[in-house]
Coordinates of C-alpha atoms in Angstrom, one line a residue:
M1 CA 154.6 68.0 142.0
T2 CA 157.7 69.7 140.6
D3 CA 157.1 68.1 137.2
I4 CA 153.5 69.3 137.0
T5 CA 154.6 72.8 138.0
A6 CA 157.3 72.8 135.4
T7 CA 155.0 71.5 132.7
S8 CA 152.4 74.2 133.5
A9 CA 155.1 76.9 133.5
G10 CA 156.4 75.6 130.1
S11 CA 152.8 75.6 128.7
A12 CA 152.3 79.1 130.0
A13 CA 155.6 80.2 128.4
A14 CA 154.7 78.6 125.1
S15 CA 151.2 79.9 124.9
P16 CA 152.1 83.4 123.8
G17 CA 154.1 81.9 121.0
R18 CA 151.3 79.7 120.0
T19 CA 148.9 82.6 120.2
L20 CA 151.2 84.7 117.9
V21 CA 151.4 81.8 115.4
G22 CA 147.6 81.5 115.6
L23 CA 147.2 85.2 114.8
F24 CA 149.5 85.0 111.9
G25 CA 147.7 81.9 110.7
A26 CA 144.3 83.6 110.9
A27 CA 145.6 86.7 109.1
G28 CA 147.6 84.7 106.6
P29 CA 145.1 85.0 103.7
L30 CA 144.7 88.7 104.3
I31 CA 148.5 89.2 104.3
A32 CA 148.8 87.2 101.2
L33 CA 146.2 89.4 99.5
I34 CA 148.0 92.6 100.4
L35 CA 151.3 91.2 99.2
L36 CA 149.7 90.1 95.9
M37 CA 148.2 93.6 95.4
L38 CA 151.6 95.1 96.0
V39 CA 153.2 92.7 93.4
G40 CA 150.4 93.6 90.9
A41 CA 150.9 97.3 91.4
L42 CA 154.7 96.9 90.8
M43 CA 154.1 94.8 87.7
S44 CA 151.4 96.9 86.0
D45 CA 150.6 100.6 86.2
S46 CA 146.9 100.0 85.5
F47 CA 146.5 97.3 88.2
L48 CA 145.3 99.7 91.0
G49 CA 143.1 101.7 88.6
A50 CA 139.5 102.1 89.7
E51 CA 138.2 100.4 86.5
N52 CA 140.5 97.4 86.8
L53 CA 139.7 96.9 90.5
S54 CA 135.9 97.2 89.9
N55 CA 136.2 94.7 87.0
V56 CA 138.1 92.2 89.3
F57 CA 135.6 92.6 92.1
T58 CA 132.6 92.2 89.8
R59 CA 133.9 89.1 88.1
S60 CA 135.0 87.6 91.5
A61 CA 131.6 88.1 92.9
I62 CA 130.2 85.2 90.9
I63 CA 132.6 82.7 92.3
G64 CA 132.4 84.4 95.7
I65 CA 128.7 83.8 96.0
I66 CA 129.2 80.1 95.1
A67 CA 132.1 79.8 97.5
V68 CA 130.0 81.1 100.4
G69 CA 127.7 78.1 100.0
A70 CA 130.8 75.8 99.6
T71 CA 132.1 77.1 103.0
F72 CA 129.0 75.7 104.7
V73 CA 129.2 72.4 102.9
I74 CA 133.0 71.9 103.6
T75 CA 132.7 73.1 107.2
A76 CA 130.1 70.4 107.8
G77 CA 132.6 67.8 106.4
G78 CA 131.0 67.6 102.9
L79 CA 132.1 68.4 99.4
D80 CA 130.2 69.5 96.2
L81 CA 131.9 69.0 92.8
S82 CA 128.7 69.7 90.8
V83 CA 128.4 73.5 91.3
G84 CA 129.8 74.4 87.9
S85 CA 127.6 72.0 86.0
L86 CA 124.6 73.0 88.1
S87 CA 125.2 76.6 87.2
A88 CA 125.1 75.7 83.5
L89 CA 121.9 73.8 84.0
V90 CA 120.3 76.6 86.0
A91 CA 121.3 79.2 83.4
G92 CA 120.0 77.2 80.5
M93 CA 116.7 76.3 82.1
T94 CA 116.1 79.8 83.4
I95 CA 116.7 81.3 80.0
M96 CA 114.3 78.8 78.4
F97 CA 111.7 79.6 81.1
M98 CA 112.0 83.4 80.6
N99 CA 111.8 83.0 76.8
S100 CA 108.6 81.0 77.0
A101 CA 107.0 83.1 79.8
A102 CA 107.6 86.4 78.1
A103 CA 104.4 86.1 76.2
T104 CA 102.4 85.9 79.5
L105 CA 104.5 88.1 81.8
G106 CA 105.8 90.6 79.3
D107 CA 109.5 91.8 79.2
G108 CA 109.6 93.8 82.4
W109 CA 110.5 93.3 86.0
Q110 CA 107.8 90.7 86.5
L111 CA 109.5 88.3 84.1
V112 CA 112.9 89.0 85.7
A113 CA 111.5 88.3 89.2
A114 CA 109.8 85.1 87.9
G115 CA 113.1 84.0 86.4
I116 CA 115.0 84.6 89.7
L117 CA 112.4 82.6 91.6
F118 CA 112.6 79.8 89.0
S119 CA 116.4 79.6 89.2
L120 CA 116.3 79.6 93.0
A121 CA 113.8 76.7 93.0
I122 CA 116.1 74.7 90.6
G123 CA 119.2 75.4 92.7
A124 CA 117.5 74.5 96.0
F125 CA 116.0 71.3 94.6
A126 CA 119.3 70.1 93.1
G127 CA 121.1 70.9 96.4
F128 CA 118.4 68.9 98.3
I129 CA 118.7 65.9 96.0
N130 CA 122.5 65.9 96.4
G131 CA 122.2 66.2 100.2
F132 CA 119.5 63.6 100.4
M133 CA 121.5 61.1 98.4
I134 CA 124.6 61.7 100.5
V135 CA 122.9 61.7 103.9
R136 CA 119.9 59.3 103.5
G137 CA 121.5 57.2 100.8
R138 CA 124.7 56.9 102.7
V139 CA 126.8 57.5 99.6
E140 CA 130.1 59.5 99.8
A141 CA 129.8 63.1 98.8
F142 CA 132.5 62.8 96.3
I143 CA 130.7 60.1 94.4
V144 CA 127.2 61.7 94.5
T145 CA 128.4 65.2 93.4
L146 CA 130.8 63.7 90.8
G147 CA 127.8 61.8 89.3
A148 CA 125.6 64.9 89.6
M149 CA 128.3 66.9 87.8
G150 CA 128.1 64.6 84.8
I151 CA 124.3 64.5 84.8
F152 CA 123.9 68.3 85.0
R153 CA 126.5 68.9 82.2
S154 CA 124.9 66.2 80.0
V155 CA 121.4 67.6 80.4
I156 CA 122.4 71.1 79.5
T157 CA 124.3 69.8 76.5
W158 CA 121.2 67.9 75.4
L159 CA 118.9 70.9 76.0
A160 CA 121.2 73.1 74.0
D161 CA 121.7 70.4 71.3
G162 CA 125.5 70.9 71.8
G163 CA 125.2 74.6 71.0
S164 CA 123.9 77.5 73.1
I165 CA 120.6 78.6 74.7
S166 CA 120.2 82.4 74.2
L167 CA 118.0 84.9 76.0
D168 CA 115.7 86.7 73.5
F169 CA 117.1 90.1 72.6
S170 CA 113.9 91.7 73.6
L171 CA 114.5 90.5 77.2
R172 CA 118.1 91.4 77.6
D173 CA 117.5 95.0 78.5
A174 CA 115.3 94.0 81.4
A175 CA 117.9 91.5 82.7
R176 CA 121.0 93.7 82.1
P177 CA 120.9 95.7 85.4
I178 CA 121.4 92.5 87.4
Y179 CA 125.0 92.3 86.2
Y180 CA 125.8 95.7 84.8
G181 CA 123.7 97.9 87.2
Q182 CA 125.1 100.0 89.9
V183 CA 123.9 101.4 93.3
L184 CA 125.7 104.4 94.5
G185 CA 128.5 103.7 92.1
I186 CA 129.0 100.1 93.3
A187 CA 128.2 97.2 90.9
V188 CA 125.2 95.1 91.8
P189 CA 127.2 91.8 91.9
I190 CA 129.5 93.3 94.5
I191 CA 126.6 94.4 96.6
V192 CA 124.9 91.0 96.4
L193 CA 128.2 89.2 97.4
A194 CA 128.7 91.6 100.3
V195 CA 125.1 90.9 101.6
I196 CA 125.4 87.2 101.2
A197 CA 128.9 87.1 102.8
V198 CA 127.7 89.1 105.9
L199 CA 124.6 86.9 106.3
G200 CA 126.8 83.8 105.9
E201 CA 129.4 85.0 108.4
L202 CA 126.7 85.9 111.0
T203 CA 125.0 82.5 110.4
L204 CA 128.2 80.5 110.8
R205 CA 129.5 82.5 113.8
R206 CA 126.4 83.7 115.7
M207 CA 123.5 81.4 115.0
R208 CA 122.8 77.9 116.3
F209 CA 122.7 76.5 112.8
G210 CA 126.3 77.6 112.2
R211 CA 127.5 76.1 115.4
H212 CA 125.8 72.9 114.5
V213 CA 127.5 72.9 111.1
A214 CA 130.9 73.2 112.7
A215 CA 130.1 70.6 115.3
I216 CA 129.0 68.1 112.7
G217 CA 132.2 68.7 110.7
S218 CA 134.3 68.3 113.7
N219 CA 132.8 65.0 114.9
R220 CA 129.5 63.8 113.4
H221 CA 128.9 61.1 116.0
V222 CA 129.5 63.3 119.0
A223 CA 127.2 65.9 117.4
F224 CA 124.5 63.2 117.0
Y225 CA 124.7 62.2 120.6
S226 CA 124.6 65.9 121.6
A227 CA 121.0 66.0 120.2
I228 CA 122.0 68.0 117.0
P229 CA 119.8 67.1 114.0
V230 CA 122.8 65.9 112.0
S231 CA 121.0 64.7 108.9
R232 CA 118.8 67.8 108.5
V233 CA 121.7 70.2 109.0
R234 CA 123.9 68.3 106.5
I235 CA 121.1 68.4 103.9
L236 CA 120.5 72.1 104.5
T237 CA 124.2 72.9 103.8
Y238 CA 123.7 71.4 100.3
V239 CA 120.5 73.4 99.8
I240 CA 122.3 76.5 100.8
Q241 CA 125.0 75.6 98.2
G242 CA 122.3 75.2 95.5
L243 CA 120.7 78.5 96.4
C244 CA 124.1 80.2 96.2
V245 CA 124.8 78.7 92.8
A246 CA 121.4 79.9 91.6
V247 CA 122.0 83.5 92.8
A248 CA 125.4 83.5 91.2
T249 CA 123.9 82.2 87.9
V250 CA 121.1 84.8 87.9
I251 CA 123.8 87.5 88.1
Y252 CA 126.0 85.8 85.5
V253 CA 123.4 85.2 82.8
P254 CA 122.9 88.9 81.7
R255 CA 126.7 89.2 81.1
L256 CA 126.6 86.9 78.0
G257 CA 122.9 86.5 77.5
A258 CA 123.3 82.8 76.8
A259 CA 124.1 79.4 78.4
T260 CA 126.4 76.8 76.8
P261 CA 127.6 73.3 77.8
S262 CA 130.9 75.0 78.9
T263 CA 129.1 77.6 81.2
G264 CA 130.5 77.3 84.7
L265 CA 133.4 75.0 83.6
M266 CA 135.9 74.6 86.5
W267 CA 133.9 76.8 88.8
E268 CA 133.9 74.0 91.4
L269 CA 137.7 74.2 91.4
E270 CA 137.7 77.9 91.9
A271 CA 135.1 77.8 94.7
I272 CA 136.9 75.0 96.6
A273 CA 140.3 76.7 96.1
A274 CA 138.9 80.0 97.6
V275 CA 137.4 78.2 100.6
I276 CA 140.6 76.3 101.4
I277 CA 142.8 79.4 100.8
G278 CA 140.6 81.3 103.2
G279 CA 141.4 78.9 106.0
T280 CA 138.4 76.7 106.1
A281 CA 139.5 73.2 107.1
L282 CA 139.0 70.7 104.2
S283 CA 138.4 68.0 106.8
G284 CA 135.5 70.0 108.3
G285 CA 134.9 71.5 111.7
F286 CA 136.0 75.0 111.1
G287 CA 135.1 77.6 108.5
R288 CA 135.1 81.4 108.0
I289 CA 133.2 83.3 105.3
W290 CA 135.5 86.3 105.4
G291 CA 138.5 84.1 104.7
T292 CA 136.6 82.6 101.7
I293 CA 136.0 86.1 100.3
V294 CA 139.7 86.9 100.7
G295 CA 140.5 83.6 98.9
V296 CA 138.2 84.5 96.0
L297 CA 140.0 87.9 95.7
I298 CA 143.4 86.2 95.7
L299 CA 142.3 84.0 92.8
G300 CA 140.8 86.9 91.0
F301 CA 143.9 89.1 91.3
I302 CA 146.2 86.2 90.3
S303 CA 144.2 85.8 87.1
N304 CA 144.1 89.6 86.6
I305 CA 147.9 89.9 87.0
L306 CA 148.4 87.1 84.5
N307 CA 146.2 88.9 82.0
L308 CA 147.7 92.4 82.5
T309 CA 151.4 91.4 82.4
G310 CA 151.5 88.4 80.1
F311 CA 154.4 87.2 82.3
V312 CA 152.8 83.7 82.3
S313 CA 150.1 82.5 79.9
P314 CA 146.6 83.1 81.4
Y315 CA 145.8 79.5 80.1
L316 CA 147.9 78.3 83.1
N317 CA 145.4 79.9 85.6
G318 CA 143.9 76.5 86.3
A319 CA 147.4 75.1 87.1
F320 CA 147.9 78.0 89.6
Q321 CA 144.6 77.2 91.3
G322 CA 145.3 73.5 91.5
A323 CA 148.8 74.2 93.0
I324 CA 147.3 76.7 95.5
I325 CA 144.8 74.1 96.7
I326 CA 147.6 71.5 97.3
I327 CA 149.8 74.0 99.1
A328 CA 146.9 75.3 101.2
V329 CA 146.0 71.7 102.3
L330 CA 149.6 70.9 103.1
L331 CA 149.8 74.0 105.3
Q332 CA 146.6 73.0 107.0
R333 CA 148.1 69.6 107.7
D334 CA 151.3 70.9 109.0
R335 CA 149.5 73.4 111.3
A336 CA 147.3 70.6 112.6
Q337 CA 150.3 68.3 113.3
G338 CA 152.1 71.2 115.0

């Protein structure tokens, strides 16, 4: 009896400490972002300028939208390595569709709307195929999406004949506001990211689907015996990922007005890095959209600081991202063991 009481007392005494560690762990990405911004401000006078911050937020929005979809996939215990290649394919096929449909639909908002719907259909279909092969085909997500990455990249290279697929100049003015437009002084990509992030956070935290996603990632077999439609939910996470890739691509296309075989190169690394930095468990079972957005901003500001200061070559940005992924996973493992 004394031992039980002592153990309970010890647990009660330790719980405030664990709670404090948990709070610091949850706020870790946000603290890291604040410290990074302070470092950037000290290293460059133009870092906190409105123009520079707007540029970072706008560029980060593309990866941020993709990373929101990746949060659902990873929380459910999955992985998608094909998002960058899918983005290139969606961009190329959407440009080809808009160029060919211009004669029928004109060069106004009807054509832009049709292009958006077309890209969403491609993204959703590709996500469904990935999810179906993983769930129904019982093939590891790593293998399926690695294969899809090669397929998508090869198809866009073939369609572009190794070069580029360009949007007709007569159509660029109609598509330009999607990336360069503003609403109340805020860039359209930032607004789209904010809307998708809020919807994603509400879905993951407040809706039954989000709870099912976390339950499946935590223990797929227990979720199945709890009457959760495991297969359907897992496939839907990949569909969501495909839709997010399509939205990001639609926003990105007007920036350059063309798609090449290198479009979206290494975007999968950036998206996964942002998700892991934000605190989503790589093993599944726990995810947070707001943390993913913070992770995206951390990566964006690291790249921005490298460009502004020249302290380290910006060509090493990928090395920083890879190192950050490894460190974040090691911290997750240590936290889990503790």
